Coordinates of C-alpha atoms in Angstrom, one line a residue:
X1 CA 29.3 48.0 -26.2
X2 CA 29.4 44.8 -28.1
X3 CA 30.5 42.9 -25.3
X4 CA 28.2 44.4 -23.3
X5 CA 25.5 43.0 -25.7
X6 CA 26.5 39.8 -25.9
X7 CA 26.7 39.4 -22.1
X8 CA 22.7 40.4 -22.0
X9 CA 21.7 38.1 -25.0
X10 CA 24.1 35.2 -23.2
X11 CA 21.8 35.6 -19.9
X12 CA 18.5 36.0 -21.6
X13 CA 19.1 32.6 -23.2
X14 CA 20.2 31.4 -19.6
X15 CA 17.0 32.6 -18.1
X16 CA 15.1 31.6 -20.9
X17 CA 16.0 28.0 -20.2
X18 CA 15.9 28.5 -16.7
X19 CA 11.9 29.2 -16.9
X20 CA 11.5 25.9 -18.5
X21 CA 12.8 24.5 -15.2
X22 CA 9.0 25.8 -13.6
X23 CA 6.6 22.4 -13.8
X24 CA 6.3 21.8 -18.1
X25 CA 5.4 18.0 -18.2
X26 CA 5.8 17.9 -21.9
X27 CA 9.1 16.7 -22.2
X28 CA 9.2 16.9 -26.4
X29 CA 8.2 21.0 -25.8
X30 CA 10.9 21.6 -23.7
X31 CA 13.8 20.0 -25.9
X32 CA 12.4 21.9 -28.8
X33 CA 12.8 24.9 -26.5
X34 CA 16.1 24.3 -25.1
X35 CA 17.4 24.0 -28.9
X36 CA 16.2 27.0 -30.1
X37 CA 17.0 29.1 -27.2
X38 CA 20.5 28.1 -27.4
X39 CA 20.8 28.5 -31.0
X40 CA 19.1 32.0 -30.8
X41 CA 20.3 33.4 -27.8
X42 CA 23.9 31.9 -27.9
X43 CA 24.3 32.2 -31.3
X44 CA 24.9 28.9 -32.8
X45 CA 23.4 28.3 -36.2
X46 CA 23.0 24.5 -34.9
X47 CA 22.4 22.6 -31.8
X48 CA 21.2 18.9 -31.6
X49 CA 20.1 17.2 -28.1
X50 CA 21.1 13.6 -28.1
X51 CA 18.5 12.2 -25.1
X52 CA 19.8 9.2 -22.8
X53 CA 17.1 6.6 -23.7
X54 CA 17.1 4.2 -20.6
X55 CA 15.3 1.5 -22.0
X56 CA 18.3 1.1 -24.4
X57 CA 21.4 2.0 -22.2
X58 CA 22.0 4.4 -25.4
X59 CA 21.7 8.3 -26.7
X60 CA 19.7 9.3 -29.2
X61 CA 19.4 12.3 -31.6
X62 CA 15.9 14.0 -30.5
X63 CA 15.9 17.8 -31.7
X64 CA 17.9 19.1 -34.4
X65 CA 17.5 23.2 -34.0
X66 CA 19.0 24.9 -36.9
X67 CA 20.8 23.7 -40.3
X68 CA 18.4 21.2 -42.0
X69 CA 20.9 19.6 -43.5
X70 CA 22.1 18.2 -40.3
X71 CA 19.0 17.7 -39.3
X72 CA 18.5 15.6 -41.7
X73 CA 21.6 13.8 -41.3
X74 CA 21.4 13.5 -37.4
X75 CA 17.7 13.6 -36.3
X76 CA 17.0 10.1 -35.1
X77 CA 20.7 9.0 -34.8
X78 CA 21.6 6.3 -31.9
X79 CA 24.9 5.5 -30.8
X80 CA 25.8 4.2 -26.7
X81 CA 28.4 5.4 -24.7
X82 CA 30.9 3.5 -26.0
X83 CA 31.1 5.2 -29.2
X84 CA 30.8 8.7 -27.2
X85 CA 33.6 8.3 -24.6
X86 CA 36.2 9.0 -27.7
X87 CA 35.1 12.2 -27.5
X88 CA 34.2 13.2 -24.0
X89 CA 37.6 12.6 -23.4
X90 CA 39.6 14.6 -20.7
X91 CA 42.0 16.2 -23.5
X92 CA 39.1 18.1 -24.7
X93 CA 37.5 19.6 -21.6
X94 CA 37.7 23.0 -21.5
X95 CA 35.9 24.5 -18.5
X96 CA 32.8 21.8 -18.4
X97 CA 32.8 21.2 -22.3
X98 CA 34.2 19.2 -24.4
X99 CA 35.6 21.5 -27.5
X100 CA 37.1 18.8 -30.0
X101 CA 39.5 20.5 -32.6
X102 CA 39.2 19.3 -36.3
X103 CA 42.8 17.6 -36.5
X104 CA 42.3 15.7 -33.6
X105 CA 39.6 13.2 -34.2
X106 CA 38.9 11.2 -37.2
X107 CA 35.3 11.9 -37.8
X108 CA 35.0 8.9 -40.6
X109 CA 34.9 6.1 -37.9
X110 CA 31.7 8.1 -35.9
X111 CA 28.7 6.8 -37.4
X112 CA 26.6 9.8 -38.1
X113 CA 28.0 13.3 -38.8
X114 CA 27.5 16.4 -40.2
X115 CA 29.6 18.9 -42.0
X116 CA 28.6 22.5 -42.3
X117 CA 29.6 24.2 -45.4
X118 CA 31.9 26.8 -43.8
X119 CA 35.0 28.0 -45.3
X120 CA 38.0 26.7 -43.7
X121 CA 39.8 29.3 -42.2
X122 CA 44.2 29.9 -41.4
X123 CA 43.1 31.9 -38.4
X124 CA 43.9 29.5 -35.3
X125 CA 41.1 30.8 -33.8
X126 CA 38.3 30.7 -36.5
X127 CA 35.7 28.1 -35.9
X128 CA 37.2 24.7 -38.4
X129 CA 34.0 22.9 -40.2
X130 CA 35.0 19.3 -38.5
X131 CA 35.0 21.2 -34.9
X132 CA 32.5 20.1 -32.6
X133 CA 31.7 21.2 -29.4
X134 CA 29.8 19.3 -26.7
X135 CA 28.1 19.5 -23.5
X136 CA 27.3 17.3 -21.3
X137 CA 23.4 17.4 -19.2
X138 CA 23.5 15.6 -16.2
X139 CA 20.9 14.4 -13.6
X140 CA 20.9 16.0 -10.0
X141 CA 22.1 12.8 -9.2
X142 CA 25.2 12.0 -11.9
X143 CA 24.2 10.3 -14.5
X144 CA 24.0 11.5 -17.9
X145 CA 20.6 13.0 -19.4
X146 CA 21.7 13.8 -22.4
X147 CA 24.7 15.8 -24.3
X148 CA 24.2 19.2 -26.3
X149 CA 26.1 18.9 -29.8
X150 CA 26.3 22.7 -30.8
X151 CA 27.9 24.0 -34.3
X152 CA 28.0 26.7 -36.5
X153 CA 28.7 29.5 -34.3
X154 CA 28.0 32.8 -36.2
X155 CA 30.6 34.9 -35.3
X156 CA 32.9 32.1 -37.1
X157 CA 35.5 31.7 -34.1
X158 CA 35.9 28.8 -31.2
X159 CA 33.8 30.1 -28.5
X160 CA 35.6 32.1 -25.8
X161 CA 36.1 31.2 -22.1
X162 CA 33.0 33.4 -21.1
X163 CA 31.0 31.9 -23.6
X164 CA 31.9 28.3 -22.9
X165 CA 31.3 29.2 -19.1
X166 CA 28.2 30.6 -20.4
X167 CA 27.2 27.4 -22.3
X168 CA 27.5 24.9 -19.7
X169 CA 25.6 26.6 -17.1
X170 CA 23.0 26.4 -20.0
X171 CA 23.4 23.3 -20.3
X172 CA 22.9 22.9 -16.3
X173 CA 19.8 24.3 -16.4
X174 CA 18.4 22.6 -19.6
X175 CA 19.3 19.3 -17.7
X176 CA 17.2 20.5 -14.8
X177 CA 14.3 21.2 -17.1
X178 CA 14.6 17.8 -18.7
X179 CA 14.5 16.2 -15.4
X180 CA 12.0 18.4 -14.3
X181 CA 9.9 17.7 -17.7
X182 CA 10.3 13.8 -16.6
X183 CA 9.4 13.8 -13.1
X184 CA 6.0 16.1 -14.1
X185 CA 5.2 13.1 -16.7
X186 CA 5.9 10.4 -13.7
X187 CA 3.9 12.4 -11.5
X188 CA 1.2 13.0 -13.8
X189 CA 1.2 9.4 -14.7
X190 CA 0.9 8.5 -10.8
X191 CA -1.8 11.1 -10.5
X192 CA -3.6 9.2 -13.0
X193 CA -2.9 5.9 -11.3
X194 CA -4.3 7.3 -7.9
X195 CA -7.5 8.6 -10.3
X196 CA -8.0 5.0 -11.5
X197 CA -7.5 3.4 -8.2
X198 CA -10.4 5.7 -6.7
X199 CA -12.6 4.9 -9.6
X200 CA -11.4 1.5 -8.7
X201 CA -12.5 2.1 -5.5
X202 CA -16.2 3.5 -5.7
X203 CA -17.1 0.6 -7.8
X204 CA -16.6 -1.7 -4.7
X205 CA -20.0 0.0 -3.2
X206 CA -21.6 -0.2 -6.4
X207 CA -21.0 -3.8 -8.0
X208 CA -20.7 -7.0 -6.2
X209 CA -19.4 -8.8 -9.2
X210 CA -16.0 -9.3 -8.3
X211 CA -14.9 -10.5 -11.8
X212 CA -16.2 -7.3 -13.1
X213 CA -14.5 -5.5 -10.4
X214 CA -10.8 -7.7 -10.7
X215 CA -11.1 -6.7 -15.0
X216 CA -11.4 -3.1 -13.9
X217 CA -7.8 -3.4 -11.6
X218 CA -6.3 -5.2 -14.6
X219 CA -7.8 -2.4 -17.2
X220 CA -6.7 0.2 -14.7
X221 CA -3.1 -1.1 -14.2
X222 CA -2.9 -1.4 -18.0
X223 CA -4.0 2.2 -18.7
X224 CA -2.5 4.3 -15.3
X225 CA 0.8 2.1 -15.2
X226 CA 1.4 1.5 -19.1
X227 CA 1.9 -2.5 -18.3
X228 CA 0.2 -4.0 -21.6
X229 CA -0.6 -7.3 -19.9
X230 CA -2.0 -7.8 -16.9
X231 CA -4.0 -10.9 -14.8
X232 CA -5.6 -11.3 -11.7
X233 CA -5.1 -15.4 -10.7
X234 CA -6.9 -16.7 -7.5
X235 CA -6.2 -19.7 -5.3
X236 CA -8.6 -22.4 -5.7
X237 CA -9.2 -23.4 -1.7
X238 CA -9.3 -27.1 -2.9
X239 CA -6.4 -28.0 -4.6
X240 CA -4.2 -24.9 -4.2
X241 CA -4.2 -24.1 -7.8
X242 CA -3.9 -20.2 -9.1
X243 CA -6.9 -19.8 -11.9
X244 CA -7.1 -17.0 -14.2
X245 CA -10.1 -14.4 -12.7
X246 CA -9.3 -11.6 -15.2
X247 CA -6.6 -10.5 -17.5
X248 CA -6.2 -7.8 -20.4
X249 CA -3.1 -8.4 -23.3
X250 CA -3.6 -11.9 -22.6
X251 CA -6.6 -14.2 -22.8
X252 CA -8.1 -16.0 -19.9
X253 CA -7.8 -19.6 -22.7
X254 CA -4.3 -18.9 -23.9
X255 CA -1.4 -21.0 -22.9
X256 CA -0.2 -18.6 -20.1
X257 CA -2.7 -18.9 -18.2
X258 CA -4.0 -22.3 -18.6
X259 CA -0.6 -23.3 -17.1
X260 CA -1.4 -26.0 -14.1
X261 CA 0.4 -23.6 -11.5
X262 CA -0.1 -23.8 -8.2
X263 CA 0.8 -21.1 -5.2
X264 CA 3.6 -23.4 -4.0
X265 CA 4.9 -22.8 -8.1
X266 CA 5.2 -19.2 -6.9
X267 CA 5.9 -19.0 -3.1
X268 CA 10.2 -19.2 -4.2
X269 CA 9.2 -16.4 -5.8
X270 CA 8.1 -13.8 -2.8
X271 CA 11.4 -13.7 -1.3
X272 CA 12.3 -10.6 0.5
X273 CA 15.6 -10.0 -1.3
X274 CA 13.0 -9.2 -4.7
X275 CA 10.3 -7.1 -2.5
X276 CA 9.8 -3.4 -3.4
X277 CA 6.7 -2.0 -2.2
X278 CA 4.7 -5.1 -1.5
X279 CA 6.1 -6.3 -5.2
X280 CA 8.4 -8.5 -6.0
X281 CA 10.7 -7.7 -9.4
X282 CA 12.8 -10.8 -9.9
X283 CA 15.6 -11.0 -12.9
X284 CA 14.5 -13.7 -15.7
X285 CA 17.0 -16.3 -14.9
X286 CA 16.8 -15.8 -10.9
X287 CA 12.8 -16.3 -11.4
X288 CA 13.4 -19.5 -13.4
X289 CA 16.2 -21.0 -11.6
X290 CA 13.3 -20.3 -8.3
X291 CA 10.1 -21.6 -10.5
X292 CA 9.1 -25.2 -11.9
X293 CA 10.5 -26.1 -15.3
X294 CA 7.3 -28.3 -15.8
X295 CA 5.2 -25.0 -16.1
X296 CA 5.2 -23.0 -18.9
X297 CA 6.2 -19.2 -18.8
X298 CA 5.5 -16.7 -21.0
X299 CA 8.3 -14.9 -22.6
X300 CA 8.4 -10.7 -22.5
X301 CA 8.2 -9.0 -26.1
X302 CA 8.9 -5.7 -24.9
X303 CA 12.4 -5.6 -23.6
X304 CA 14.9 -3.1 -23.2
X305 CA 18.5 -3.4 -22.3
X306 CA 21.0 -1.5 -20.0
X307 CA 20.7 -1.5 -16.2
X308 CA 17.2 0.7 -16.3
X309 CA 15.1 -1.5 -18.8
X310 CA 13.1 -4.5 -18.4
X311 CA 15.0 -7.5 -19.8
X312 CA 12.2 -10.6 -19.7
X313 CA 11.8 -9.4 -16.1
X314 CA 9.0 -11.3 -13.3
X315 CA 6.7 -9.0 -11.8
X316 CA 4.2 -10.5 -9.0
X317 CA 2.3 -8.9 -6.1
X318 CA 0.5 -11.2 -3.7
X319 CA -3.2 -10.4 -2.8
X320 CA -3.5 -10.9 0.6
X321 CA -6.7 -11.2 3.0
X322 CA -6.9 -9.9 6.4
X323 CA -5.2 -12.5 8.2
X324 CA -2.5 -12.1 5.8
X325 CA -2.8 -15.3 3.6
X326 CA -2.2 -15.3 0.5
X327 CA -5.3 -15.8 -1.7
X328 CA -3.9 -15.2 -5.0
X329 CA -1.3 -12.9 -7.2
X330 CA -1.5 -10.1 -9.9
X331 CA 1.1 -10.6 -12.5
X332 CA 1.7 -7.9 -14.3
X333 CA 4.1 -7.5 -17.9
X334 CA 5.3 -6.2 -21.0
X335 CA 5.7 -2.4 -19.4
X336 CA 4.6 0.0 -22.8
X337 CA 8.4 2.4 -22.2
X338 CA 10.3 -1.1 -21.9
X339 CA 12.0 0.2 -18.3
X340 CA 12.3 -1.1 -15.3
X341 CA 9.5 0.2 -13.1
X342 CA 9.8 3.2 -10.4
X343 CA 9.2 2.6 -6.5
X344 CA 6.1 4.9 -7.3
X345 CA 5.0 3.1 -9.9
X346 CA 5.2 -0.3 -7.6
X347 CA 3.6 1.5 -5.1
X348 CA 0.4 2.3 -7.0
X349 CA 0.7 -1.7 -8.3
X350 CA 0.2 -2.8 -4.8
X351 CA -2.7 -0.4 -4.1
X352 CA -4.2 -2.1 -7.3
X353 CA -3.8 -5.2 -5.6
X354 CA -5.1 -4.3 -2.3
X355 CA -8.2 -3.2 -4.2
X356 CA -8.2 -6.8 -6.0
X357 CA -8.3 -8.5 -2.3
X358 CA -10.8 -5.9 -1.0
X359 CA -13.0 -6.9 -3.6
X360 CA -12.9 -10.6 -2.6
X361 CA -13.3 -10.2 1.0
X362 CA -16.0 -7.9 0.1
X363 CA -18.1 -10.4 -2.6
X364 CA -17.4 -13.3 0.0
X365 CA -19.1 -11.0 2.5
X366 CA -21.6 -9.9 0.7
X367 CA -22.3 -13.9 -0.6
X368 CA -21.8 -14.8 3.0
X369 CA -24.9 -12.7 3.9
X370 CA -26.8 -13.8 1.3
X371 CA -26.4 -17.3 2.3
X372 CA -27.6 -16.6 6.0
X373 CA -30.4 -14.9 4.8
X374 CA -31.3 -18.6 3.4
X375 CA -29.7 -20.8 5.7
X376 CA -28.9 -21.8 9.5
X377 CA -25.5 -20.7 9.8
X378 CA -24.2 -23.1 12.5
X379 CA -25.3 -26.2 10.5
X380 CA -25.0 -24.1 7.0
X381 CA -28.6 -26.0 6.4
X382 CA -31.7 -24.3 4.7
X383 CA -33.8 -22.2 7.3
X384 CA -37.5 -22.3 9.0
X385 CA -38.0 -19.8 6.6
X386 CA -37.0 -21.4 3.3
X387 CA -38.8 -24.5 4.8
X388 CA -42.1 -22.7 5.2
X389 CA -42.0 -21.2 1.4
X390 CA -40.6 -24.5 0.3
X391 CA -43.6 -26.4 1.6
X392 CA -45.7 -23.7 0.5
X393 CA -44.3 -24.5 -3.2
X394 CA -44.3 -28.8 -3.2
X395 CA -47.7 -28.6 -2.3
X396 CA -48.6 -26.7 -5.0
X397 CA -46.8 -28.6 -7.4
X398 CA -48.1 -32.0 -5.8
X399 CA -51.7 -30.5 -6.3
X400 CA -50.8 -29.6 -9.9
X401 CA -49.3 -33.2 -10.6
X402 CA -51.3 -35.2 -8.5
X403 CA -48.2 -36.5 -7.0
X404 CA -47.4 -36.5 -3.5
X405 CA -44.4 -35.9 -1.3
X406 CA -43.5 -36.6 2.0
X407 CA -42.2 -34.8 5.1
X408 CA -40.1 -35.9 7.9
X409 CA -39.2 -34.0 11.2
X410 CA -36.0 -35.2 13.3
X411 CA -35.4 -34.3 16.8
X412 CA -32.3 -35.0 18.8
X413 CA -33.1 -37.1 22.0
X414 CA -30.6 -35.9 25.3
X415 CA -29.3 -33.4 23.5
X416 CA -30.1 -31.0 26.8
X417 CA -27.9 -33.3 28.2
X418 CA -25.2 -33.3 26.0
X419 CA -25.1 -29.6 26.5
X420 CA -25.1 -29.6 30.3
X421 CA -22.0 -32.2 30.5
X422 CA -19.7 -31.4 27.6
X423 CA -20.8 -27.8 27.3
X424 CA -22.2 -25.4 24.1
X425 CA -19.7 -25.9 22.3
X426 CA -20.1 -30.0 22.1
X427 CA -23.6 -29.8 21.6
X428 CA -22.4 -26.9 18.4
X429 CA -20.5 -29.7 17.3
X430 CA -23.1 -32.1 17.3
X431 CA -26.0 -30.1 15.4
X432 CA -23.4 -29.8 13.0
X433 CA -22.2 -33.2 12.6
X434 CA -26.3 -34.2 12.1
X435 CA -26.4 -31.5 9.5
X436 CA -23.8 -33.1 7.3
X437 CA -25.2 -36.5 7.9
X438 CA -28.6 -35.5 6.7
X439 CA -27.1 -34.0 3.4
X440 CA -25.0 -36.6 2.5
X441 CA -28.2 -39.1 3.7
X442 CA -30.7 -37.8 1.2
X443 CA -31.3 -38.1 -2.7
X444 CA -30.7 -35.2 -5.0
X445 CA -33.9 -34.2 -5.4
X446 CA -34.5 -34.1 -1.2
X447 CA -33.7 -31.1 1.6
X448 CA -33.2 -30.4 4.6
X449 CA -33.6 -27.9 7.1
X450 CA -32.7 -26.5 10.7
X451 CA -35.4 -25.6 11.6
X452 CA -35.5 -25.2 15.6
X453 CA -32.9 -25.6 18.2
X454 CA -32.2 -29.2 17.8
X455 CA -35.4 -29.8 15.3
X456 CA -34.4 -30.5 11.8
X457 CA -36.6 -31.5 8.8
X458 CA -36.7 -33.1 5.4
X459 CA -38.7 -32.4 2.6
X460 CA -38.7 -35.5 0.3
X461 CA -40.6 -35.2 -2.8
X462 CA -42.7 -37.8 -4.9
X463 CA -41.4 -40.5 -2.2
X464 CA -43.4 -43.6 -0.5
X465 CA -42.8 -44.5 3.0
X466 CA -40.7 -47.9 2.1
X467 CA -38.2 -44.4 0.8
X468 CA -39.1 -42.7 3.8
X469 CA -37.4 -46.1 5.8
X470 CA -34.7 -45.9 3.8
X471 CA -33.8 -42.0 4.2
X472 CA -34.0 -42.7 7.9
X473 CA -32.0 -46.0 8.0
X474 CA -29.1 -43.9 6.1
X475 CA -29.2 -41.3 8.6
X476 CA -29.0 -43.3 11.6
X477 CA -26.7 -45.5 10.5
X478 CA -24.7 -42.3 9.7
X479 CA -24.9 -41.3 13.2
X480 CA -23.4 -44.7 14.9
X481 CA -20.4 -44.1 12.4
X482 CA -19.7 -40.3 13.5
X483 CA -16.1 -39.4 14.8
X484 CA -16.3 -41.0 18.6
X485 CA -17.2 -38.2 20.8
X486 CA -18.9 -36.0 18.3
X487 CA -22.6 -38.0 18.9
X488 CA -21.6 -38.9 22.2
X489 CA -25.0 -40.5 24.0
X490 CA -27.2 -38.1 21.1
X491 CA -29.7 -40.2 19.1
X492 CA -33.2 -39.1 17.0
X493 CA -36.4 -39.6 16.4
X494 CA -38.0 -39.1 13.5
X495 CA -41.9 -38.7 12.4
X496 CA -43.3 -38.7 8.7
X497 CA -46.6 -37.3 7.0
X498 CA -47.4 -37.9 3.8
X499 CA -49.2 -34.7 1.3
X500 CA -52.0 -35.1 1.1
X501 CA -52.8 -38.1 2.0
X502 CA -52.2 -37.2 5.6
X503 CA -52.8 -33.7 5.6
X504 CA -54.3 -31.0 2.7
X505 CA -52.2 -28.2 4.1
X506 CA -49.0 -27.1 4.7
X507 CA -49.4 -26.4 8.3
X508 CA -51.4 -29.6 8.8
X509 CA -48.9 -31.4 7.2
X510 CA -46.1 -30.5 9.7
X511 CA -48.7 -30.7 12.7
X512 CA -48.8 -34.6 11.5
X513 CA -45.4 -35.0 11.2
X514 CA -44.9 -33.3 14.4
X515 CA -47.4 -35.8 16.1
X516 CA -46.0 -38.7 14.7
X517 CA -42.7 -37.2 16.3
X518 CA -43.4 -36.9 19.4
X519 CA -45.8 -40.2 19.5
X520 CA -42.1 -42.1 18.3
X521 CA -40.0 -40.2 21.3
X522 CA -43.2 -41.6 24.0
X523 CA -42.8 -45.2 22.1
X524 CA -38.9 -45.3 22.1
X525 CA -39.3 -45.9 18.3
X526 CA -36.8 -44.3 16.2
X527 CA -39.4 -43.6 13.1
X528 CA -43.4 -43.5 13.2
X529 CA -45.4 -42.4 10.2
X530 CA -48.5 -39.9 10.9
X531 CA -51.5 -42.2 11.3

C-alpha cells in the first residue's frame, strides 16, 4: 500500500510539472514551481535549480526550494561548466542522474556548498549528509538548460531505481517548461516588436516629419528589441557622408556620431558571410580589421561572454530605397540581456529599418509634391502661378516704399525648330539648360519663372535698367558658353517694364514687358525696354 502511494504522489508531481509545459511566459513562476513540486511531491526537503545563463557561458543558482539554510548559502551562486564536469562525471550516472556518494568527492574545492544537518548513518543505504544528487535539464536540441541539485530526501535513504527513473523524467519535463517559459517571453517580446512596428507604421499617414518618424524606429527598437542604443544615420547625396538623423542611448553631438564616416567606411562591412535577415552581425575584431582606423568606434558596455553573448559585437542594417541603393544604415547596440540576438529578433530589426526607408521615400515624396505645386518641374523654376502672386506682392511693396522694380520676359527664338530636328527630348534639354542659366545669372534678391512653353520671366526688384542690361548680358553670355549641342542654334529675346513707371498694374506691367518682347524679336534686338 505504501508503495502504491508513493507511485501516485511520484506522478502527481510528474504531471504537475508537466502542466507548466502549457504556454506560462513567466519564466521566474515556473522555476519556483518546478522546485516546490519536486520537493513536495518527490519528497526532497531541498532542491535548488542552477539556470544556464547564456550571456555568461555559466550556471547560476536561481530557486532554492526548501532548507533556508541552503538557500542562503546557494541562492545566487555562479560557477561554469568547468567546475561542474567533476561531477557530472560518467562514474556517477545512474540511470540519467548523477548520484555522487560522500567519500567520493572532496566538497572543500567546490566553491559554494551546503551541508544538511543529518545524522550520519552506518546503513550503506541511508542518505550520507555530503551526498548530492543531480539532474541534468536539457534543451530539445542538447544543450544544457540547467541542472536540478536535490537533497534531503525524507525518507533518509539514496533514492531507489524507480525514484531516480522517476526524477529525471521530471527533470525532462521541467526542462520543457523552462524552454517553453523562454520561447513565450521571445514570442511575447516579438509580439511587442510587431505592435511597435504597426504603431510605427500608422504614423507614416499621419506625420510627414521624417525625423519624428526615424526617432520613433529608434525608440521602438530600443523598447520592442531591448537594444539600449540605437541611430538612424543617412547618406548625405553630396559628399557621401552618413549624418546622424535620430538616435536614443546616444546623443546626436557625442563623439560616436560626429565621427566623419562615410558609406564607403561601412560598405566592407555588408558582406554576405555577416548577413542574417537583411542584418549584418560582425565579430569586433572582423568589423575593425574591415573598417577605417582613422574613425572612431564606440566601444559596447554591455557584454557577455560564451558563444551566445554579445562580446563588443557590430550590428548594422542598410536602409535601402526602391531601386535598392543604399541611402543610409541603422546601427543598433548595447542589447539590455547582453546575448547575441535571435533570427527573430533580426528579423523585426530589418522591418524597423524598412519602416526607416519608407519614411524617406515617403517625406521626399510628399516634399517632391509640394515643390511642383510651386514650381515647373522640367526646369525646377518657380511657376505662372507663383509669378502672378509674386507680382501681386512687389507691387504692393513698391507702392508701400515708393521704390520700383523691374520685370523682364525671355522667349526662346527657333526653339520650334530645335524641337522638330533634334526631337522633345533636345528641346527638354534646352529649357532646362536656360533654367539654370537664369538662376545662376541673377542677384539674390531676383527670380525667375517658367512661365509658358518656352516663355520664362524675371522679377528683379528695386533695379534700374543699366541692372536690367547687366542681368541680360550675364544670361546671354551664359548661353554662348552652354555644353556644345545643349543650345544648339536657340537664342532669346528679352523685353523689360519698369513698376510703375511703365505700368500701375500687375497685368499692365507684363502686357508692357510682353510688348517690348515681341517689338525686340520683329527688331532682331536681343533686349528692348517697354517704351
Amino acid at each position: 500500500m505504501a508503495k502504491n502511494q508513493s507511485t501516485v504522489t511520484h506522478l502527481r508531481g510528474l504531471l504537475a510539472v508537466t502542466s507548466l509545459v502549457r504556454g506560462e511566459d513567466d519564466l521566474d513562476a515556473v522555476l519556483e514551481a518546478i522546485a516546490r513540486t519536486i520537493a513536495e511531491c518527490l519528497g526532497f526537503g531541498t532542491v535548488a535549480i542552477n539556470l544556464y545563463r547564456p550571456a555568461w557561458d555559466d550556471f547560476q543558482v536561481t530557486n532554492v526550494y526548501g532548507n533556508p539554510g541552503a538557500r542562503e548559502a546557494l541562492l545566487g551562486d555562479a560557477r561554469d561548466l568547468a567546475s561542474w564536469r567533476p561531477l557530472l562525471d560518467e562514474r556517477f550516472l545512474r540511470r540519467g542522474a548523477y548520484l555522487i556518494p560522500h567519500e567520493h568527492f572532496d566538497w572543500a574545492a567546490d566553491v559554494a556548498t551546503f551541508v544538511p544537518d543529518i545524522e550520519p548513518s552506518d546503513d550503506p543505504n541511508a542518505w550520507h549528509p555530503e551526498d548530492a544528487l543531480m539532474v541534468p535539464m536539457r534543451h530539445t536540441a542538447g544543450h544544457l538548460l540547467g541542472i536540478l541539485s536535490v537533497d534531503e530526501p525524507r525518507s533518509g535513504r539514496k533514492p531507489t531505481d524507480e525514484e531516480l527513473d522517476v526524477l529525471v523524467a521530471v527533470a525532462e519535463h521541467a526542462a520543457l517548461a523552462v524552454e517553453g517559459a523562454k520561447a513565450a517571453a521571445d514570442a511575447t517580446r516579438h509580439r511587442s516588436a510587431l505592435e511597435q512596428l504597426l504603431r510605427v507604421s500608422s504614423r507614416l499617414s499621419e506625420r510627414l516629419d521624417a525625423d519624428e518618424i526615424f526617432q520613433s524606429v529608434c525608440e521602438s527598437v530600443r523598447d520592442a528589441l531591448g537594444f539600449q542604443h540605437v541611430a538612424v544615420e543617412l547618406v548625405e547625396p553630396a559628399t557621401g557622408r552618413l549624418q546622424a538623423q535620430a538616435a536614443v542611448g546616444w546623443a546626436l553631438g557625442d563623439e560616436t556620431l560626429s565621427a566623419r564616416m562615410t558609406l564607403a567606411d561601412v560598405t566592407p562591412l555588408l558582406d554576405p558571410e555577416f548577413e542574417v535577415e537583411g542584418c549584418f552581425l560582425l565579430p569586433n575584431d572582423e568589423a575593425r580589421r574591415r573598417f577605417s582606423a582613422e574613425v572612431f568606434v564606440y566601444r559596447s558596455k554591455l557584454n557577455g561572454r560564451g558563444p551566445w553573448a554579445w562580446n563588443r559585437h557590430w550590428l548594422v542594417v542598410p536602409l535601402v530605397d526602391r531601386v535598392g541603393a543604399t541611402i543610409g544604415v541603422i546601427w543598433a547596440d548595447e542589447p539590455e540581456d547582453r546575448l547575441l540576438p535571435p533570427r527573430e529578433r533580426l528579423q523585426a530589426l530589418r522591418l524597423f529599418a524598412n519602416q526607416a526607408a519608407t519614411a524617406v521615400a515617403l517625406v521626399d515624396h510628399v516634399q517632391e509634391l509640394r515643390f511642383l505645386a510651386d514650381h515647373d518641374p522640367l526646369t525646377r523654376l518657380l511657376n505662372r502661378r507663383v509669378f502672378m502672386e509674386r507680382l501681386d506682392s512687389e507691387a504692393a511693396r513698391a507702392d508701400r516704399s515708393g521704390r520700383p522694380f523691374g520685370l523682364v520676359l525671355c522667349d526662346l527664338d527657333r526653339f520650334k525648330l530645335l524641337n522638330d530636328s533634334k526631337g522633345h527630348l533636345a528641346g527638354d534639354e534646352a529649357l532646362r539648360q536656360l533654367g539654370r542659366i537664369l538662376v545662376e545669372s541673377l542677384r539674390r534678391s531676383d527670380e525667375a519663372f517658367r512661365i509658358g512653353g518656352d516663355e520664362f520671366a524675371l522679377v528683379l526688384p528695386d533695379t534700374s535698367p543699366e541692372a536690367v542690361r547687366s542681368v541680360v548680358a550675364r544670361v546671354a553670355a551664359a548661353m554662348d558658353q552652354a555644353p556644345e549641342g545643349a543650345l544648339e542654334g536657340v537664342r532669346a529675346s528679352f523685353g523689360a517694364a519698369a513698376y510703375p513707371s511703365d505700368a500701375g498694374h500687375p497685368e499692365a506691367l507684363v502686357h508692357a514687358a510682353d510688348e517690348a518682347l515681341y517689338e525686340a524679336k520683329r527688331a532682331g534686338e536681343q533686349l528692348r525696354f517697354a517704351a
